[in-house]
């Protein structure tokens, strides 16, 4: 699954890990995260994330 990175703070969303503290279970694709989810590190909205290029 594709990883995504916040352009505001470089937080990396890894779908294998999810964001359990925000109720996003491991295995959740970025596209399946609710639109009102925000970056757990800086609070920016989901639309500030871009696909992560390794």
CSV table of N, CA and C in Angstrom, one decimal:
chain,number,residue,atom,x,y,z
A,1,UNK,N,0.8,-1.2,0.0
A,1,UNK,CA,0.0,0.0,0.0
A,1,UNK,C,0.9,1.2,0.0
A,2,UNK,N,0.4,2.3,-0.6
A,2,UNK,CA,1.1,3.6,-0.8
A,2,UNK,C,1.2,4.3,0.6
A,3,UNK,N,2.4,4.8,0.9
A,3,UNK,CA,2.6,5.6,2.0
A,3,UNK,C,2.4,7.1,1.6
A,4,UNK,N,2.0,7.9,2.5
A,4,UNK,CA,1.7,9.4,2.3
A,4,UNK,C,2.4,10.2,3.3
A,5,UNK,N,2.9,11.4,2.8
A,5,UNK,CA,3.6,12.3,3.7
A,5,UNK,C,3.0,13.7,3.8
A,6,UNK,N,2.9,14.2,5.0
A,6,UNK,CA,2.4,15.6,5.2
A,6,UNK,C,3.4,16.6,4.7
A,7,UNK,N,3.0,17.5,3.9
A,7,UNK,CA,3.9,18.5,3.4
A,7,UNK,C,4.2,19.6,4.4
A,8,UNK,N,3.4,19.6,5.5
A,8,UNK,CA,3.7,20.6,6.5
A,8,UNK,C,4.7,20.2,7.5
A,9,UNK,N,4.8,18.9,7.9
A,9,UNK,CA,5.7,18.5,8.9
A,9,UNK,C,6.5,17.3,8.6
A,10,UNK,N,6.3,16.7,7.5
A,10,UNK,CA,7.0,15.4,7.0
A,10,UNK,C,6.5,14.2,7.8
A,11,UNK,N,5.3,14.2,8.5
A,11,UNK,CA,4.8,13.0,9.1
A,11,UNK,C,4.5,12.0,8.0
A,12,UNK,N,4.9,10.8,8.2
A,12,UNK,CA,4.7,9.8,7.2
A,12,UNK,C,3.5,8.9,7.7
A,13,UNK,N,2.4,8.8,6.9
A,13,UNK,CA,1.3,7.9,7.1
A,13,UNK,C,1.7,6.6,6.4
A,14,UNK,N,1.8,5.5,7.2
A,14,UNK,CA,2.1,4.2,6.7
A,14,UNK,C,0.8,3.4,7.0
A,15,UNK,N,0.2,2.9,5.9
A,15,UNK,CA,-1.1,2.2,6.1
A,15,UNK,C,-0.9,0.9,6.8
A,16,UNK,N,0.3,0.3,6.9
A,16,UNK,CA,0.5,-0.9,7.6
A,16,UNK,C,0.5,-0.6,9.1
A,17,UNK,N,0.7,0.6,9.5
A,17,UNK,CA,0.7,1.0,10.9
A,17,UNK,C,-0.6,1.7,11.3
A,18,UNK,N,-1.2,2.5,10.3
A,18,UNK,CA,-2.4,3.2,10.6
A,18,UNK,C,-2.1,4.4,11.5
A,19,UNK,N,-3.1,4.9,12.2
A,19,UNK,CA,-3.0,5.9,13.2
A,19,UNK,C,-3.9,5.5,14.4
A,20,UNK,N,-3.6,4.5,15.1
A,20,UNK,CA,-4.5,4.0,16.2
A,20,UNK,C,-4.9,5.0,17.2
A,21,UNK,N,-4.1,6.0,17.5
A,21,UNK,CA,-4.5,7.0,18.4
A,21,UNK,C,-5.6,7.9,17.9
A,22,UNK,N,-5.8,7.9,16.6
A,22,UNK,CA,-6.9,8.7,16.0
A,22,UNK,C,-8.0,7.7,15.5
A,23,UNK,N,-7.9,6.5,15.9
A,23,UNK,CA,-9.0,5.5,15.5
A,23,UNK,C,-8.8,4.9,14.1
A,24,UNK,N,-7.6,5.1,13.5
A,24,UNK,CA,-7.4,4.6,12.1
A,24,UNK,C,-6.6,3.3,12.3
A,25,UNK,N,-7.2,2.2,12.0
A,25,UNK,CA,-6.7,0.8,12.3
A,25,UNK,C,-5.5,0.5,11.3
A,26,UNK,N,-4.6,-0.3,11.7
A,26,UNK,CA,-3.5,-0.8,10.8
A,26,UNK,C,-4.2,-1.5,9.6
A,27,UNK,N,-3.6,-1.3,8.5
A,27,UNK,CA,-4.2,-1.9,7.2
A,27,UNK,C,-5.2,-1.0,6.5
A,28,UNK,N,-5.4,0.3,7.0
A,28,UNK,CA,-6.3,1.2,6.4
A,28,UNK,C,-5.6,2.0,5.3
A,29,UNK,N,-6.0,1.9,4.1
A,29,UNK,CA,-5.4,2.7,3.0
A,29,UNK,C,-5.7,4.2,3.2
A,30,UNK,N,-4.8,5.0,2.8
A,30,UNK,CA,-5.0,6.5,2.9
A,30,UNK,C,-6.4,6.9,2.4
A,31,UNK,N,-6.7,6.4,1.2
A,31,UNK,CA,-8.0,6.8,0.6
A,31,UNK,C,-9.2,6.4,1.4
A,32,UNK,N,-9.1,5.5,2.3
A,32,UNK,CA,-10.2,5.1,3.2
A,32,UNK,C,-10.3,5.8,4.5
A,33,UNK,N,-9.3,6.7,4.8
A,33,UNK,CA,-9.4,7.5,6.0
A,33,UNK,C,-10.4,8.6,5.8
A,34,UNK,N,-11.2,8.9,6.8
A,34,UNK,CA,-12.3,9.9,6.7
A,34,UNK,C,-11.7,11.3,6.3
A,35,UNK,N,-12.4,12.1,5.5
A,35,UNK,CA,-11.9,13.4,5.1
A,35,UNK,C,-11.6,14.4,6.2
A,36,UNK,N,-12.2,14.2,7.3
A,36,UNK,CA,-12.0,15.1,8.4
A,36,UNK,C,-10.8,14.7,9.3
A,37,UNK,N,-10.1,13.7,9.0
A,37,UNK,CA,-8.9,13.3,9.7
A,37,UNK,C,-7.8,14.3,9.5
A,38,UNK,N,-7.0,14.6,10.5
A,38,UNK,CA,-6.0,15.6,10.4
A,38,UNK,C,-4.6,14.9,10.8
A,39,UNK,N,-3.6,15.5,10.3
A,39,UNK,CA,-2.2,15.0,10.7
A,39,UNK,C,-2.1,15.0,12.2
A,40,UNK,N,-1.7,13.8,12.7
A,40,UNK,CA,-1.6,13.7,14.2
A,40,UNK,C,-0.4,14.5,14.8
A,41,UNK,N,0.5,14.9,13.9
A,41,UNK,CA,1.7,15.6,14.3
A,41,UNK,C,1.5,17.1,14.3
A,42,UNK,N,0.9,17.7,13.2
A,42,UNK,CA,0.8,19.1,13.1
A,42,UNK,C,-0.6,19.7,13.0
A,43,UNK,N,-1.6,18.8,12.8
A,43,UNK,CA,-3.0,19.2,12.7
A,43,UNK,C,-3.5,19.7,11.4
A,44,UNK,N,-2.6,19.6,10.3
A,44,UNK,CA,-3.1,20.0,9.0
A,44,UNK,C,-4.0,19.0,8.4
A,45,UNK,N,-4.9,19.4,7.5
A,45,UNK,CA,-5.9,18.5,6.9
A,45,UNK,C,-5.3,17.4,6.0
A,46,UNK,N,-6.2,16.4,5.8
A,46,UNK,CA,-5.8,15.3,5.0
A,46,UNK,C,-5.3,15.7,3.6
A,47,UNK,N,-5.8,16.8,3.0
A,47,UNK,CA,-5.5,17.2,1.7
A,47,UNK,C,-4.1,17.8,1.6
A,48,UNK,N,-3.3,18.0,2.7
A,48,UNK,CA,-2.0,18.4,2.6
A,48,UNK,C,-1.0,17.3,2.5
A,49,UNK,N,-1.5,16.0,2.4
A,49,UNK,CA,-0.6,14.9,2.2
A,49,UNK,C,-0.4,14.6,0.7
A,50,UNK,N,0.8,14.2,0.4
A,50,UNK,CA,1.1,13.8,-1.0
A,50,UNK,C,1.7,12.3,-0.9
A,51,UNK,N,1.6,11.6,-2.0
A,51,UNK,CA,2.2,10.3,-2.1
A,51,UNK,C,3.7,10.3,-1.7
A,52,UNK,N,4.2,9.4,-0.9
A,52,UNK,CA,5.6,9.3,-0.5
A,52,UNK,C,6.4,8.6,-1.5
A,53,UNK,N,7.4,9.2,-1.9
A,53,UNK,CA,8.4,8.6,-2.9
A,53,UNK,C,9.6,8.1,-2.2
A,54,UNK,N,9.8,6.8,-2.1
A,54,UNK,CA,11.0,6.3,-1.4
A,54,UNK,C,12.2,6.4,-2.2
